[in-house]
mmCIF file of C-alpha atoms in Angstrom:
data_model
loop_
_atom_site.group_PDB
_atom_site.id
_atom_site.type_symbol
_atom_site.label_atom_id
_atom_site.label_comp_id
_atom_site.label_asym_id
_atom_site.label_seq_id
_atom_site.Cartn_x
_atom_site.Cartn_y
_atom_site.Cartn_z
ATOM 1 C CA UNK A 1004 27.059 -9.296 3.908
ATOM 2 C CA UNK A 1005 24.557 -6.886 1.864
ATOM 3 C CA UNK A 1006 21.579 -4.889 2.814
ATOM 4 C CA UNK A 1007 19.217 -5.046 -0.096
ATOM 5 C CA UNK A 1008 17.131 -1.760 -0.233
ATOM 6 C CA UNK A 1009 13.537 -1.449 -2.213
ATOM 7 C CA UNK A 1010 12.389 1.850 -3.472
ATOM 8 C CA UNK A 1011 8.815 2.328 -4.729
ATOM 9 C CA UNK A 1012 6.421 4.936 -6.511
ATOM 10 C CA UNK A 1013 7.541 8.523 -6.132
ATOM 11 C CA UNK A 1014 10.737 7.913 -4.283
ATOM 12 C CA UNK A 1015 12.178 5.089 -7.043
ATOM 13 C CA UNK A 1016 11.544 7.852 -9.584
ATOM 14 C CA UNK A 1017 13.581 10.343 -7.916
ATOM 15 C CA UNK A 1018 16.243 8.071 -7.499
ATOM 16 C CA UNK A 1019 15.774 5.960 -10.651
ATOM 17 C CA UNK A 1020 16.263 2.810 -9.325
ATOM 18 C CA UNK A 1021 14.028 0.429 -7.316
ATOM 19 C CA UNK A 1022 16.900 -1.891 -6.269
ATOM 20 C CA UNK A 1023 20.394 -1.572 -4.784
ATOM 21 C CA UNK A 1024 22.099 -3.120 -2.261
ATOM 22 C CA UNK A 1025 24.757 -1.136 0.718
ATOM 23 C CA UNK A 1026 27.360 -3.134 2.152
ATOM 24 C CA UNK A 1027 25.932 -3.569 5.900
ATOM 25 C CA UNK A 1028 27.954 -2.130 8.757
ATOM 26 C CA UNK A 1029 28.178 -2.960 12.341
ATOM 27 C CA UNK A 1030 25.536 -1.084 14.267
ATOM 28 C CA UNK A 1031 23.110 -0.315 11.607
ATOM 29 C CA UNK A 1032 19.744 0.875 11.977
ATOM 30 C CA UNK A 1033 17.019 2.019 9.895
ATOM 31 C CA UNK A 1034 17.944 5.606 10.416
ATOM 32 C CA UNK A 1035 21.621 4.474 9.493
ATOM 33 C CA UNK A 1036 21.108 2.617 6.706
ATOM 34 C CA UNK A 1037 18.647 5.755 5.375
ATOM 35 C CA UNK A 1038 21.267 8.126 5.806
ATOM 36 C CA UNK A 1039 23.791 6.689 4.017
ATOM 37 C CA UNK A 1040 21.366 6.132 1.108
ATOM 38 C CA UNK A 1041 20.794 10.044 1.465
ATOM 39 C CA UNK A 1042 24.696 10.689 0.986
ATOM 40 C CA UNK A 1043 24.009 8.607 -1.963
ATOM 41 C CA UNK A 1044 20.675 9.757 -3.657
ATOM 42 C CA UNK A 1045 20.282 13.588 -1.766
ATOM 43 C CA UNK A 1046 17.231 13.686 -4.231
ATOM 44 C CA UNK A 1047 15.403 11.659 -1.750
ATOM 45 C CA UNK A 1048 16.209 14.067 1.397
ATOM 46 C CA UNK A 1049 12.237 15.842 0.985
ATOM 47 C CA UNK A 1050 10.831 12.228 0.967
ATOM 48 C CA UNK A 1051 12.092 11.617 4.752
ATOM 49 C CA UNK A 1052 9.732 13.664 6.494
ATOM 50 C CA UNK A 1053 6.893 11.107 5.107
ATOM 51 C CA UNK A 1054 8.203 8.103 4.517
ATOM 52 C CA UNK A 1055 8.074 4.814 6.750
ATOM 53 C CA UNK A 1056 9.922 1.869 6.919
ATOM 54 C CA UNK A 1057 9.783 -1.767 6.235
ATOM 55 C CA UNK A 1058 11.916 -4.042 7.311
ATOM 56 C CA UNK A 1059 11.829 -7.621 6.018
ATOM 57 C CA UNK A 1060 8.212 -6.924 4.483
ATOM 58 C CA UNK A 1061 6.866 -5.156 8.528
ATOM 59 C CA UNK A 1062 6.663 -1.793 9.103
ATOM 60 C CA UNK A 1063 9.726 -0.858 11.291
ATOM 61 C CA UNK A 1064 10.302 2.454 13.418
ATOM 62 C CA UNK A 1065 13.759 4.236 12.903
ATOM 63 C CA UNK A 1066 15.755 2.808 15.927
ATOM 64 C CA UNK A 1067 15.519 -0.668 14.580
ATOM 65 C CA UNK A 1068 18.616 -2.378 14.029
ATOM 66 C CA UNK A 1069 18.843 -3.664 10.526
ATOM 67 C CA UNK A 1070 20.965 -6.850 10.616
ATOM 68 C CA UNK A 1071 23.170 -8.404 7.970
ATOM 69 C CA UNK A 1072 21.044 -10.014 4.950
ATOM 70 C CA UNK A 1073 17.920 -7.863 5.552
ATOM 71 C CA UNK A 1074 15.876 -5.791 3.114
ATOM 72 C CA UNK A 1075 14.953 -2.622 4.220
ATOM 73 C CA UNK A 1076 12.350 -1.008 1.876
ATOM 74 C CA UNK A 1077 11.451 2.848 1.731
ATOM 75 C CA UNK A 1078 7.326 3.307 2.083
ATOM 76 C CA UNK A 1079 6.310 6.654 0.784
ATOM 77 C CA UNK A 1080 2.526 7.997 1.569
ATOM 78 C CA UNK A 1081 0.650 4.722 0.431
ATOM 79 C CA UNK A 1082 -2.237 5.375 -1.802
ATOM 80 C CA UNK A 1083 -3.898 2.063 -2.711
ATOM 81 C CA UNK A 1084 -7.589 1.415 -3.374
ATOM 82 C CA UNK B 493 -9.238 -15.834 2.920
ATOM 83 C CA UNK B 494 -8.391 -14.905 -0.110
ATOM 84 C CA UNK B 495 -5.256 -12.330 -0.620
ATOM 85 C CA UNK B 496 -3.656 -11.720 -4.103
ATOM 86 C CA UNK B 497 -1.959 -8.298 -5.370
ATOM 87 C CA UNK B 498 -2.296 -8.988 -9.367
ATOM 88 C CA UNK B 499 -1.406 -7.091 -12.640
ATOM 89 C CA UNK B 500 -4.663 -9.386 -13.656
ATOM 90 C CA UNK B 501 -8.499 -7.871 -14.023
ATOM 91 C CA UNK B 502 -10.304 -8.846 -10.627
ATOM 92 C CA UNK B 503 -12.960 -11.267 -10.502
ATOM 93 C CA UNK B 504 -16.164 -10.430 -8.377
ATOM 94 C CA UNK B 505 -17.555 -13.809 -8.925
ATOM 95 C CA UNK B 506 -14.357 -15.636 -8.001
ATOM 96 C CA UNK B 507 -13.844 -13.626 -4.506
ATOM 97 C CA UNK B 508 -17.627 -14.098 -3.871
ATOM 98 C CA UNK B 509 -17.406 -17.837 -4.046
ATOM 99 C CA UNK B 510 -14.106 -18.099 -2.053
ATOM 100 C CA UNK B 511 -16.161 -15.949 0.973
ATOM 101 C CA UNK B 512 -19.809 -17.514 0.940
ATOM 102 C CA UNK B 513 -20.175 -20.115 3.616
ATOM 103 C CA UNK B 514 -23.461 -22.236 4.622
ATOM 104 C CA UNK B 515 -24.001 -19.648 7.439
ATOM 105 C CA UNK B 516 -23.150 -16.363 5.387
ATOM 106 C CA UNK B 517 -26.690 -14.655 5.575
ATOM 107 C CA UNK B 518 -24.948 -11.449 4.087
ATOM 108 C CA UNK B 519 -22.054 -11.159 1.270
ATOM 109 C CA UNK B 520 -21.019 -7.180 0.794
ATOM 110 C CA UNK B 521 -19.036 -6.851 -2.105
ATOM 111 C CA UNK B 522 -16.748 -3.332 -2.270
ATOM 112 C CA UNK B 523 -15.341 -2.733 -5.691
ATOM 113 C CA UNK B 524 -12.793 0.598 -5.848
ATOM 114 C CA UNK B 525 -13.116 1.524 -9.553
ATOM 115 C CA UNK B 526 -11.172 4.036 -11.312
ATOM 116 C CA UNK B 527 -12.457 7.744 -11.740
ATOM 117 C CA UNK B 528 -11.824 9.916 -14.534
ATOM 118 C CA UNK B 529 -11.583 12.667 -12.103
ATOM 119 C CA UNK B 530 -9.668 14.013 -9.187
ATOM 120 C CA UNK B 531 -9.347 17.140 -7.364
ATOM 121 C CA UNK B 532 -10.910 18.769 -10.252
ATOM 122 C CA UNK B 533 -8.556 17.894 -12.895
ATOM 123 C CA UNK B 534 -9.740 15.079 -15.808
ATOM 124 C CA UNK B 535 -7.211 12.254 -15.134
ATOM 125 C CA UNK B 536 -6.569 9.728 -18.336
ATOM 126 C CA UNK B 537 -5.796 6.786 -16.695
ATOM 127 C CA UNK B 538 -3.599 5.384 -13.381
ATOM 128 C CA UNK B 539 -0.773 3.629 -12.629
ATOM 129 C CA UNK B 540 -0.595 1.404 -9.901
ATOM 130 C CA UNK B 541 3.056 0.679 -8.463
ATOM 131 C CA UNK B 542 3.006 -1.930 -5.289
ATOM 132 C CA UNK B 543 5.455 -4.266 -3.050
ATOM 133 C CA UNK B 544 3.521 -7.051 -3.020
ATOM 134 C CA UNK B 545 4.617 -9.791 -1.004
ATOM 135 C CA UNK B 546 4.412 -7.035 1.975
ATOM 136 C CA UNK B 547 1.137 -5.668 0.645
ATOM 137 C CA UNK B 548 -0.313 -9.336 0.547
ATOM 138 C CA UNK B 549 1.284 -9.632 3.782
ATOM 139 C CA UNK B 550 -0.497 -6.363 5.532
ATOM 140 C CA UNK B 551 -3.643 -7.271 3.344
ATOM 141 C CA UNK B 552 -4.044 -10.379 5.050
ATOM 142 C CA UNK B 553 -3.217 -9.258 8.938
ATOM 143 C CA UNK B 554 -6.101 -6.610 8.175
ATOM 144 C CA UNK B 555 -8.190 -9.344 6.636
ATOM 145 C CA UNK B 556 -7.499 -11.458 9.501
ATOM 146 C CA UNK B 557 -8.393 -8.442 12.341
ATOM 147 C CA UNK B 558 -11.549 -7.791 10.713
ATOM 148 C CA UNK B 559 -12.788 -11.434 10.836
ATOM 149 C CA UNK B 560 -12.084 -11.364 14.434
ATOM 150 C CA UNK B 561 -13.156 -7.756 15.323
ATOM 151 C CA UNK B 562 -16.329 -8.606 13.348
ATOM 152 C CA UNK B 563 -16.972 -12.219 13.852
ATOM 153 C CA UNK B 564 -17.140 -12.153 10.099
ATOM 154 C CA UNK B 565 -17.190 -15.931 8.320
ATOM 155 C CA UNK B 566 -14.741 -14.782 5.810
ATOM 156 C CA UNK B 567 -12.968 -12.039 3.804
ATOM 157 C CA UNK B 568 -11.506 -11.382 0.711
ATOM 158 C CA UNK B 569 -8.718 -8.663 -0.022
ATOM 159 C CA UNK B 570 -7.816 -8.087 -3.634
ATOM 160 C CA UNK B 571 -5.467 -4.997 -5.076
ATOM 161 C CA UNK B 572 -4.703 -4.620 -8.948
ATOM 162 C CA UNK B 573 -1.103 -3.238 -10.197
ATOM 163 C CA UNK B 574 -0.249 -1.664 -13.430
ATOM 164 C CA UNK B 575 -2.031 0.619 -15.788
ATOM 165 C CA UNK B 576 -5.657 0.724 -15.153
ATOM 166 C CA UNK B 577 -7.935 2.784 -17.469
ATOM 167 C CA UNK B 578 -11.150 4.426 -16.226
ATOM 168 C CA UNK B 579 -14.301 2.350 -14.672
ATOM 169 C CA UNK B 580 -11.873 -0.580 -14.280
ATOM 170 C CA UNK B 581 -11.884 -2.142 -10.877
ATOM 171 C CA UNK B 582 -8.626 -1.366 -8.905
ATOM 172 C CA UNK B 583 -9.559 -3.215 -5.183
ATOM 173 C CA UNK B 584 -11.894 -5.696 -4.033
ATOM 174 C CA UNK B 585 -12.933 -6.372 -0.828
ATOM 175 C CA UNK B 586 -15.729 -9.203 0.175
ATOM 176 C CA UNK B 587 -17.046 -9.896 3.365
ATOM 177 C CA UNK B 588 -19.388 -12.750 4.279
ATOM 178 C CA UNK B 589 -21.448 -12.876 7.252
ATOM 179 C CA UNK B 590 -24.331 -14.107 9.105
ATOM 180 C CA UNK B 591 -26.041 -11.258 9.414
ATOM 181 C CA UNK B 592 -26.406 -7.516 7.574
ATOM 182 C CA UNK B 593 -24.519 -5.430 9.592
ATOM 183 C CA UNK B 594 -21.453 -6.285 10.276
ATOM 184 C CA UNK B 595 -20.641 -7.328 6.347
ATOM 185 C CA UNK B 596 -21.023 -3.612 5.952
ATOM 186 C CA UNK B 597 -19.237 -2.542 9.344
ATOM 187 C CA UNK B 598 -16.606 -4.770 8.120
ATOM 188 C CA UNK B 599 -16.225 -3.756 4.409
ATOM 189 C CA UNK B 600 -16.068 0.134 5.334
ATOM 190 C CA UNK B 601 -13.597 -0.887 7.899
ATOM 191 C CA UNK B 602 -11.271 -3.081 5.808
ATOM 192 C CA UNK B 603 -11.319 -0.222 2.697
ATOM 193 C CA UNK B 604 -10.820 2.344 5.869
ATOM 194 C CA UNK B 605 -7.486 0.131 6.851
ATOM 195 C CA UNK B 606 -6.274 -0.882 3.272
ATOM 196 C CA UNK B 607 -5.835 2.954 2.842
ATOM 197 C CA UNK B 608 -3.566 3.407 5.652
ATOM 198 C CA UNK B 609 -1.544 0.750 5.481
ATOM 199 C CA UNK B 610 -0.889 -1.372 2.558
ATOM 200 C CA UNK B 611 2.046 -0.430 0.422
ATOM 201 C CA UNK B 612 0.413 0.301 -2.840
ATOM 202 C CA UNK B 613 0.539 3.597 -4.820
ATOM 203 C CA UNK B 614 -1.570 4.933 -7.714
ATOM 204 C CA UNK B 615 -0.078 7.555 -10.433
ATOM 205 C CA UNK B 616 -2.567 9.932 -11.856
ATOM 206 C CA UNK B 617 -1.973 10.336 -15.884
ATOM 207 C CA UNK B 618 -3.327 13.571 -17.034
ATOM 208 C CA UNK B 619 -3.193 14.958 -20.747
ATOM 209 C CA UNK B 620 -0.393 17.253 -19.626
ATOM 210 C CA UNK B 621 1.354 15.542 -16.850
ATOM 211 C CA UNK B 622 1.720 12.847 -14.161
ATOM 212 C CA UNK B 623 1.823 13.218 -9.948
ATOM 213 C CA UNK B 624 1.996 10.202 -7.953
ATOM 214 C CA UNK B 625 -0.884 10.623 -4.964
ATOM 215 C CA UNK B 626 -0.041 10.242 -1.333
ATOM 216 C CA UNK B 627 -2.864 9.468 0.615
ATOM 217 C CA UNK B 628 -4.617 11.953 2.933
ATOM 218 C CA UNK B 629 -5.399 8.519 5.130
ATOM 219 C CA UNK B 630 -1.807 7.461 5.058
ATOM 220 C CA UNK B 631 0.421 6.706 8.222
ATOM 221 C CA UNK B 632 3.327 8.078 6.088
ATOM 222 C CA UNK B 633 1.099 11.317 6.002
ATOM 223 C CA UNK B 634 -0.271 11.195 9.691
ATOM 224 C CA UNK B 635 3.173 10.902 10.867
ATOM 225 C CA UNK B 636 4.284 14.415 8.661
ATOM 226 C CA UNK B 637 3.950 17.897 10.291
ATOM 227 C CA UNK B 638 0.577 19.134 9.724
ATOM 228 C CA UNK B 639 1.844 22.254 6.902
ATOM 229 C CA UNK B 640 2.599 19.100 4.952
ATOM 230 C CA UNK B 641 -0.664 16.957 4.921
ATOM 231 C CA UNK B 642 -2.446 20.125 3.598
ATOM 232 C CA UNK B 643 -3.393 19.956 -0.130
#
């Protein structure tokens, strides 16, 4: 099973993709699953200290696990309105 | 309640009619329109990016709050997407009520939340360049150190 990941605004321009998917591993967690996609795109590394997390379309703190199947998107400073 | 993230031009008229209710005394009617300047600098046009099925999804849990929190008879929460030029309307926000008051208590409050929360970003397009914004009212900002929210 796949973890689909969604990028948006600044952070899908850095890494010039909005889409991709990891191959899950046991034990993952937002954090985990983030950190591998740093290894991957190290562009993104100044977006962390901003960004929050959604998990299956909710807001989702670091520690959460992030089970097979799930799509974990990357939220940079919303700016709507 | 009426929710939609669209790349279509919003429709005062339409969210009006899907608010009013017999006992609406009051209708306040928010439009965020675009400005041709920012910060000082002349901006060309924006560029709204947006997840929307979790935008329409945090849209309508604020939507729903503020009919409770207010007693409000309904609520309507719209966001455009895509390239917007100047003086066209980017969000809409309608609140019907029975009285004055809270459809303006309500409408400051919803515009207040949609800023913090709802996962929707705006590019500024000037002659010579392009920044997307972050949002001073952001939780992705709140969260950051505080050498990072400045500017």
């Amino acid at each position: 099973m796949e973890i689909t990941v969604l990028l948006f605004a600044s952070v899908a321009e850095k890494a010039g993709t909005r889409k991709l998917t990891m191959p899950s591993e046991p034990g993952d967690t937002v954090e985990r699953v983030r950190d591998r996609l740093l290894g991957r795109f190290p562009e993104l590394a100044s977006s962390v200290p901003t960004l929050l997390y959604a998990l299956n379309e909710e807001y989702a703190k670091e520690w959460e696990p992030v089970p097979p199947g799930s799509t974990l998107a990357l939220i940079p400073p919303v700016s709507g309105g | 309640m009426l929710i939609r993230v669209t790349e279509s031009e919003l429709q005062p008229d339409e969210a009006i009619a899907a608010v009013q209710t017999p006992a609406s005394g009051a209708v306040n009617l928010f439009l965020g329109v675009v400005r041709d300047n920012n910060l000082g600098r002349s901006v060309g046009y924006l560029e709204y990016d947006a997840y929307p099925a979790m935008a329409e999804r945090v849209m309508r849990e604020i939507a729903e709050e503020a009919k409770a929190q207010f007693g409000l008879e309904d609520c309507a929460v719209l966001h455009r997407t895509g390239r917007l030029e100047i003086g066209e309307t980017s969000l809409l926000v309608a609140v019907a009520s029975g009285h004055r008051a809270e459809s303006f208590e309500a409408g400051h409050w919803l515009v207040n939340q949609i800023k913090k929360r709802v996962p929707v970003w705006k590019k500024e397009v000037w002659d010579n360049g392009e920044a997307w914004v972050e949002g001073p009212e952001s939780l992705g900002l709140q969260q950051a150190p505080a050498t990072m929210r400045e500017g």
